[in-house]
């Protein structure tokens, strides 16, 4: 099996502590209750009041003119790229960007754009690196049209772009004539960690989106924001790709619930990630990257185990972990993992490595 998700092995013990991803959160009873009570209409026809409420709030939160509700973050990225770029264009992003590694080659397949990956520690890059990637504007160069940044940088270890560096990079992009796009899958984690308001974080971005299915705990949904004209164009792609919905207010209600209840508490996830990282760092053979948000990346080389082998061992004890390379593992904290869960997981890790 290559293309379909492999179903979880039913003979495995139940999951006790799920550190696999913040996408694994389940909607709470209160969130489901809000969904049940949502006022709905036909989104595609412009009649869903809950969708409008969510889009208005998101545009205000991120300091943009307009917003559109989409089923997923991947669709936000791909529709933004389709809207900003033409076939043959080149996008500039970090070499570990989600749009390069994890969206099925979407920029090439859908827009016909290539992505130039820049190096840089923890998923970030600086102005000289960006400027070094600018091509002479010649007939035989690919037109460079879009600069993309990820806040937080997922494969960069959940790193937060410092706001000054972020703004400098985006400004350099604009000065060269690029559009700017922020993959804000975990933008609110960055906002909470840095204490910088979301609209300030997103200030230099022509388009930006936020995922509701990561630490915010909703079952589906992401909102893409930008200028009124950009969102108007994005709507055409939403329609074309089949992302134009009907009584989607049920989903938007979950997102509104998340905005009201699940943002400030991200600080708990960050604190749990630090406790987890400190505990993992005390286990002989593990090298742990200092977490800035809710993602804890660590290297298993010194234990003699591959990341997959360690993940299999802890899974037998009910702890779920994801792997990002032969020896690179990722543990993710979120609203369904509390401090007791972190301590339980650490016990399981200690035993698994000592074996
Ligand atoms: C999860 C993620 C996405 C994709 O979001 P989905 O809602 O899963 O489609 C995009 N970018 C980053 C950085 C992510 O972590």
Short mmCIF file of C-alpha atoms and ligand atoms in Angstrom, two decimals:
data_model
loop_
_atom_site.label_atom_id
_atom_site.label_comp_id
_atom_site.label_asym_id
_atom_site.label_seq_id
_atom_site.Cartn_x
_atom_site.Cartn_y
_atom_site.Cartn_z
CA UNK A 1 0.00 0.00 0.00
CA UNK A 2 1.56 3.27 -1.10
CA UNK A 3 -1.09 5.89 -1.62
CA UNK A 4 -3.85 5.20 0.88
CA UNK A 5 -3.40 5.74 4.61
CA UNK A 6 -2.55 2.44 6.22
CA UNK A 7 -5.23 1.60 8.76
CA UNK A 8 -4.06 1.33 12.32
CA UNK A 9 -3.28 -2.22 13.34
CA UNK A 10 -6.28 -3.36 15.44
CA UNK A 11 -4.09 -5.68 17.53
CA UNK A 12 -2.14 -2.73 18.97
CA UNK A 13 -3.00 -1.68 22.51
CA UNK A 14 -5.18 1.42 22.93
CA UNK A 15 -3.44 4.81 22.69
CA UNK A 16 -2.89 6.34 26.13
CA UNK A 17 -0.78 9.36 25.20
CA UNK A 18 -1.04 10.62 21.65
CA UNK A 19 2.06 12.65 20.80
CA UNK A 20 1.75 11.86 17.09
CA UNK A 21 0.32 15.23 16.07
CA UNK A 22 -1.92 18.06 17.19
CA UNK A 23 -4.10 17.00 14.25
CA UNK A 24 -5.19 14.03 16.38
CA UNK A 25 -7.23 16.13 18.80
CA UNK A 26 -10.89 15.18 19.08
CA UNK A 27 -13.61 17.84 19.24
CA UNK A 28 -14.66 18.32 22.85
CA UNK A 29 -18.25 17.90 24.05
CA UNK A 30 -18.62 21.68 24.29
CA UNK A 31 -17.29 22.14 20.74
CA UNK A 32 -19.73 19.53 19.42
CA UNK A 33 -22.51 21.27 21.29
CA UNK A 34 -21.61 24.56 19.54
CA UNK A 35 -21.68 22.70 16.20
CA UNK A 36 -25.13 21.30 16.97
CA UNK A 37 -26.48 24.75 17.67
CA UNK A 38 -24.93 26.46 14.61
CA UNK A 39 -27.13 28.55 12.41
CA UNK A 40 -26.51 27.39 8.86
CA UNK A 41 -27.32 28.13 5.23
CA UNK A 42 -25.89 27.36 1.79
CA UNK A 43 -22.29 28.61 1.89
CA UNK A 44 -21.89 28.47 -1.89
CA UNK A 45 -24.97 30.64 -2.25
CA UNK A 46 -23.70 33.15 0.33
CA UNK A 47 -26.30 32.24 2.93
CA UNK A 48 -24.39 30.69 5.81
CA UNK A 49 -24.29 33.20 8.69
CA UNK A 50 -21.84 31.20 10.80
CA UNK A 51 -19.34 31.07 7.94
CA UNK A 52 -19.63 34.85 7.54
CA UNK A 53 -19.08 35.36 11.25
CA UNK A 54 -15.96 33.20 11.19
CA UNK A 55 -14.56 34.89 8.07
CA UNK A 56 -15.20 38.37 9.47
CA UNK A 57 -13.51 37.49 12.73
CA UNK A 58 -10.53 35.95 10.98
CA UNK A 59 -10.04 38.91 8.66
CA UNK A 60 -10.08 41.21 11.71
CA UNK A 61 -7.76 38.92 13.71
CA UNK A 62 -5.17 38.76 10.94
CA UNK A 63 -5.60 42.37 9.83
CA UNK A 64 -6.76 41.62 6.28
CA UNK A 65 -9.71 42.85 4.23
CA UNK A 66 -11.38 39.54 3.56
CA UNK A 67 -11.33 35.81 4.28
CA UNK A 68 -12.56 32.54 2.85
CA UNK A 69 -13.34 29.28 4.66
CA UNK A 70 -11.69 26.16 3.25
CA UNK A 71 -11.75 22.52 4.30
CA UNK A 72 -8.02 22.22 4.98
CA UNK A 73 -4.72 24.00 5.27
CA UNK A 74 -3.37 22.25 2.20
CA UNK A 75 -6.22 23.73 0.18
CA UNK A 76 -5.37 27.19 1.59
CA UNK A 77 -1.77 26.86 0.42
CA UNK A 78 -2.68 25.47 -2.97
CA UNK A 79 -5.42 28.02 -3.65
CA UNK A 80 -3.11 30.85 -2.55
CA UNK A 81 -0.43 29.57 -4.95
CA UNK A 82 -2.98 29.19 -7.76
CA UNK A 83 -4.14 32.75 -7.13
CA UNK A 84 -0.70 34.36 -6.85
CA UNK A 85 1.17 32.41 -9.55
CA UNK A 86 1.01 31.35 -13.20
CA UNK A 87 2.43 28.20 -14.83
CA UNK A 88 6.21 28.45 -15.08
CA UNK A 89 6.55 30.73 -12.07
CA UNK A 90 8.99 30.08 -9.28
CA UNK A 91 8.04 30.24 -5.61
CA UNK A 92 10.72 30.86 -2.99
CA UNK A 93 10.35 29.02 0.34
CA UNK A 94 12.46 27.26 2.94
CA UNK A 95 13.71 23.88 1.71
CA UNK A 96 11.76 22.10 4.47
CA UNK A 97 8.49 23.91 3.68
CA UNK A 98 5.27 21.93 3.89
CA UNK A 99 4.42 22.99 0.31
CA UNK A 100 7.60 21.21 -0.86
CA UNK A 101 7.57 18.14 1.37
CA UNK A 102 3.98 17.33 2.19
CA UNK A 103 1.43 18.47 -0.37
CA UNK A 104 1.83 15.82 -3.05
CA UNK A 105 3.74 18.10 -5.40
CA UNK A 106 0.71 20.43 -5.49
CA UNK A 107 2.48 23.56 -6.75
CA UNK A 108 3.77 21.63 -9.79
CA UNK A 109 0.64 19.53 -10.31
CA UNK A 110 -1.97 22.27 -9.92
CA UNK A 111 -0.34 25.63 -10.69
CA UNK A 112 2.61 24.44 -12.78
CA UNK A 113 4.97 26.36 -10.50
CA UNK A 114 8.35 25.26 -9.16
CA UNK A 115 9.52 25.90 -5.61
CA UNK A 116 13.08 27.00 -4.87
CA UNK A 117 14.06 25.79 -1.40
CA UNK A 118 16.33 27.99 0.70
CA UNK A 119 18.62 26.68 3.45
CA UNK A 120 18.54 28.00 7.00
CA UNK A 121 18.51 26.72 10.56
CA UNK A 122 15.15 25.73 12.09
CA UNK A 123 13.10 26.35 8.96
CA UNK A 124 13.95 30.06 8.82
CA UNK A 125 16.16 32.13 6.51
CA UNK A 126 17.49 35.67 6.48
CA UNK A 127 17.45 38.57 4.04
CA UNK A 128 20.90 37.90 2.47
CA UNK A 129 19.94 34.26 1.80
CA UNK A 130 16.70 35.39 0.19
CA UNK A 131 18.38 38.07 -1.87
CA UNK A 132 21.01 35.52 -2.96
CA UNK A 133 18.16 33.52 -4.53
CA UNK A 134 16.78 36.38 -6.58
CA UNK A 135 17.31 35.81 -10.29
CA UNK A 136 18.08 38.37 -12.88
CA UNK A 137 14.86 39.26 -14.63
CA UNK A 138 15.64 37.76 -18.02
CA UNK A 139 13.61 36.02 -20.68
CA UNK A 140 15.20 32.68 -19.82
CA UNK A 141 14.81 32.88 -16.02
CA UNK A 142 11.64 31.53 -14.42
CA UNK A 143 9.55 34.46 -13.23
CA UNK A 144 9.86 34.58 -9.45
CA UNK A 145 6.49 35.67 -8.17
CA UNK A 146 5.86 34.38 -4.65
CA UNK A 147 7.70 34.25 -1.34
CA UNK A 148 6.35 31.76 1.18
CA UNK A 149 7.11 31.53 4.90
CA UNK A 150 5.85 29.10 7.52
CA UNK A 151 4.91 30.39 10.97
CA UNK A 152 5.66 28.27 12.99
CA UNK A 153 8.13 26.29 10.89
CA UNK A 154 6.93 22.71 11.29
CA UNK A 155 9.98 20.73 10.17
CA UNK A 156 12.13 23.48 11.63
CA UNK A 157 11.07 22.14 15.03
CA UNK A 158 8.05 24.38 15.56
CA UNK A 159 10.35 27.41 15.44
CA UNK A 160 8.91 30.90 15.59
CA UNK A 161 10.08 33.51 13.10
CA UNK A 162 11.21 36.48 15.22
CA UNK A 163 8.93 39.26 14.09
CA UNK A 164 11.75 41.64 13.05
CA UNK A 165 13.41 38.96 10.89
CA UNK A 166 10.06 37.99 9.44
CA UNK A 167 9.17 41.54 8.49
CA UNK A 168 12.63 42.18 7.03
CA UNK A 169 12.39 39.06 4.84
CA UNK A 170 8.87 39.89 3.66
CA UNK A 171 9.89 43.48 2.94
CA UNK A 172 12.87 42.29 0.88
CA UNK A 173 10.46 40.06 -1.05
CA UNK A 174 8.08 42.91 -1.73
CA UNK A 175 10.97 45.18 -2.75
CA UNK A 176 11.90 42.60 -5.41
CA UNK A 177 8.30 42.51 -6.61
CA UNK A 178 7.22 39.22 -5.03
CA UNK A 179 3.84 38.49 -3.50
CA UNK A 180 4.13 37.15 0.04
CA UNK A 181 2.24 34.22 1.55
CA UNK A 182 2.30 32.87 5.08
CA UNK A 183 1.52 29.24 5.84
CA UNK A 184 0.09 29.89 9.29
CA UNK A 185 -0.96 26.33 10.08
CA UNK A 186 0.28 26.97 13.65
CA UNK A 187 0.29 30.77 13.56
CA UNK A 188 -1.52 31.04 16.90
CA UNK A 189 1.21 28.95 18.54
CA UNK A 190 3.69 31.58 17.34
CA UNK A 191 1.43 34.39 18.54
CA UNK A 192 1.09 32.87 22.02
CA UNK A 193 4.79 31.95 22.28
CA UNK A 194 6.08 35.35 21.15
CA UNK A 195 3.34 37.51 22.67
CA UNK A 196 3.00 39.37 19.37
CA UNK A 197 -0.55 40.03 18.10
CA UNK A 198 -1.63 37.96 15.09
CA UNK A 199 -2.25 40.98 12.87
CA UNK A 200 1.30 42.17 13.55
CA UNK A 201 2.76 38.73 12.77
CA UNK A 202 0.83 38.69 9.49
CA UNK A 203 1.46 42.34 8.64
CA UNK A 204 3.84 41.82 5.71
CA UNK A 205 1.84 38.99 4.13
CA UNK A 206 -0.41 39.45 1.12
CA UNK A 207 -2.10 36.20 2.08
CA UNK A 208 -2.12 34.19 5.29
CA UNK A 209 -4.12 31.32 6.70
CA UNK A 210 -4.72 29.60 9.97
CA UNK A 211 -5.51 25.93 10.51
CA UNK A 212 -8.23 24.99 12.97
CA UNK A 213 -7.34 21.30 13.00
CA UNK A 214 -3.94 21.58 14.67
CA UNK A 215 -3.69 22.79 18.26
CA UNK A 216 -7.04 24.57 18.03
CA UNK A 217 -8.84 21.24 18.13
CA UNK A 218 -11.53 21.53 15.43
CA UNK A 219 -12.39 18.51 13.25
CA UNK A 220 -11.87 20.39 9.97
CA UNK A 221 -11.46 23.84 8.53
CA UNK A 222 -8.92 26.54 7.77
CA UNK A 223 -9.39 30.19 6.85
CA UNK A 224 -7.39 32.00 4.17
CA UNK A 225 -7.18 35.81 4.43
CA UNK A 226 -6.00 38.57 2.11
CA UNK A 227 -7.18 41.60 0.19
CA UNK A 228 -10.78 41.66 -1.03
CA UNK A 229 -9.55 41.19 -4.59
CA UNK A 230 -7.30 38.26 -3.64
CA UNK A 231 -10.14 36.50 -1.81
CA UNK A 232 -12.45 37.11 -4.76
CA UNK A 233 -9.96 35.31 -7.03
CA UNK A 234 -9.40 32.59 -4.42
CA UNK A 235 -13.15 31.93 -4.41
CA UNK A 236 -13.03 30.99 -8.08
CA UNK A 237 -10.43 28.30 -7.26
CA UNK A 238 -12.47 27.15 -4.26
CA UNK A 239 -15.39 26.67 -6.65
CA UNK A 240 -13.29 24.93 -9.31
CA UNK A 241 -11.67 22.53 -6.89
CA UNK A 242 -14.92 21.56 -5.24
CA UNK A 243 -14.16 23.36 -2.00
CA UNK A 244 -17.28 25.47 -2.18
CA UNK A 245 -19.52 24.10 0.54
CA UNK A 246 -23.15 23.98 1.65
CA UNK A 247 -24.26 24.02 5.32
CA UNK A 248 -20.66 24.41 6.44
CA UNK A 249 -21.64 26.61 9.37
CA UNK A 250 -21.60 23.39 11.39
CA UNK A 251 -17.84 23.34 10.84
CA UNK A 252 -17.37 27.10 11.22
CA UNK A 253 -19.08 26.87 14.62
CA UNK A 254 -16.31 24.52 15.77
CA UNK A 255 -13.73 27.06 14.55
CA UNK A 256 -15.49 29.93 16.35
CA UNK A 257 -15.54 27.81 19.49
CA UNK A 258 -11.80 27.23 19.04
CA UNK A 259 -11.14 30.98 18.65
CA UNK A 260 -12.97 31.65 21.91
CA UNK A 261 -11.63 28.79 24.01
CA UNK A 262 -8.53 27.16 22.59
CA UNK A 263 -6.03 29.93 21.87
CA UNK A 264 -4.78 31.14 25.25
CA UNK A 265 -4.47 27.55 26.40
CA UNK A 266 -1.80 26.88 23.73
CA UNK A 267 0.62 28.19 26.39
CA UNK A 268 -0.09 24.98 28.35
CA UNK A 269 0.92 22.90 25.33
CA UNK A 270 4.17 24.87 25.08
CA UNK A 271 4.87 24.35 28.80
CA UNK A 272 4.15 20.62 28.42
CA UNK A 273 6.48 20.49 25.42
CA UNK A 274 9.28 22.00 27.53
CA UNK A 275 8.70 19.44 30.31
CA UNK A 276 8.68 16.65 27.74
CA UNK A 277 11.88 17.96 26.10
CA UNK A 278 13.69 18.22 29.45
CA UNK A 279 12.67 14.66 30.34
CA UNK A 280 13.67 13.27 26.95
CA UNK A 281 17.04 15.06 27.13
CA UNK A 282 17.82 13.10 30.32
CA UNK A 283 17.40 9.78 28.52
CA UNK A 284 20.84 8.52 27.43
CA UNK A 285 21.28 8.58 23.65
CA UNK A 286 18.51 11.04 22.82
CA UNK A 287 19.47 14.47 21.49
CA UNK A 288 16.60 16.90 21.87
CA UNK A 289 16.01 20.18 20.04
CA UNK A 290 14.89 22.93 22.42
CA UNK A 291 11.17 23.43 21.69
CA UNK A 292 9.84 26.94 21.06
CA UNK A 293 6.20 25.88 20.77
CA UNK A 294 4.40 22.51 20.89
CA UNK A 295 6.68 20.42 18.68
CA UNK A 296 9.58 18.47 20.21
CA UNK A 297 12.03 17.04 17.68
CA UNK A 298 14.71 14.64 18.80
CA UNK A 299 17.40 12.40 17.39
CA UNK A 300 17.55 8.72 18.32
CA UNK A 301 20.99 7.84 16.82
CA UNK A 302 22.71 7.52 20.20
CA UNK A 303 20.25 4.86 21.37
CA UNK A 304 21.07 2.48 18.51
CA UNK A 305 17.39 2.63 17.53
CA UNK A 306 15.93 4.20 14.42
CA UNK A 307 13.12 6.66 15.01
CA UNK A 308 10.66 4.09 13.61
CA UNK A 309 11.97 1.37 15.93
CA UNK A 310 11.54 3.65 18.94
CA UNK A 311 8.08 4.69 17.77
CA UNK A 312 7.08 1.01 17.42
CA UNK A 313 8.36 0.22 20.91
CA UNK A 314 6.53 3.05 22.64
CA UNK A 315 3.39 2.36 20.60
CA UNK A 316 3.30 -1.11 22.20
CA UNK A 317 2.95 0.74 25.50
CA UNK A 318 0.23 3.08 24.21
CA UNK A 319 2.37 6.11 23.33
CA UNK A 320 2.11 7.44 19.78
CA UNK A 321 4.98 9.33 18.17
CA UNK A 322 5.70 10.47 14.62
CA UNK A 323 8.94 10.05 12.72
CA UNK A 324 10.46 12.55 10.30
CA UNK A 325 13.57 10.75 9.12
CA UNK A 326 15.70 7.72 9.91
CA UNK A 327 16.69 9.03 13.32
CA UNK A 328 14.46 12.09 13.66
CA UNK A 329 11.33 11.75 15.76
CA UNK A 330 8.67 14.29 16.64
CA UNK A 331 6.49 14.46 19.71
CA UNK A 332 3.70 16.97 19.68
CA UNK A 333 1.74 18.32 22.64
CA UNK A 334 -1.87 19.49 22.31
CA UNK A 335 -5.13 19.86 24.16
CA UNK A 336 -5.65 16.12 24.57
CA UNK A 337 -2.29 15.65 26.35
CA UNK A 338 -1.98 16.87 29.94
CA UNK A 339 0.98 16.94 32.35
CA UNK A 340 0.17 13.46 33.65
CA UNK A 341 0.22 12.23 30.04
CA UNK A 342 3.65 13.78 29.55
CA UNK A 343 4.98 12.03 32.67
CA UNK A 344 3.45 8.72 31.53
CA UNK A 345 5.06 9.12 28.10
CA UNK A 346 8.45 9.86 29.67
CA UNK A 347 8.28 6.66 31.72
CA UNK A 348 7.48 4.70 28.58
CA UNK A 349 10.36 6.35 26.67
CA UNK A 350 12.85 5.62 29.48
CA UNK A 351 11.86 1.94 29.51
CA UNK A 352 11.85 1.68 25.70
CA UNK A 353 15.39 3.05 25.38
CA UNK A 354 16.76 1.08 28.36
CA UNK A 355 15.55 -2.23 26.85
C1 LIG B 1 -0.61 20.63 8.73
C2 LIG B 1 0.11 21.62 7.91
C3 LIG B 1 -0.39 22.02 6.67
C4 LIG B 1 -1.60 21.38 6.03
O1 LIG B 1 -2.76 21.53 6.74
P1 LIG B 1 -3.95 20.46 6.58
O2 LIG B 1 -5.08 21.12 7.28
O3 LIG B 1 -3.47 19.20 7.24
O4 LIG B 1 -4.20 20.27 5.13
C5 LIG B 1 0.29 22.99 5.98
N1 LIG B 1 1.39 23.56 6.48
C6 LIG B 1 1.90 23.21 7.68
C7 LIG B 1 3.13 23.90 8.19
C8 LIG B 1 1.28 22.22 8.43
O5 LIG B 1 1.82 21.84 9.60
#
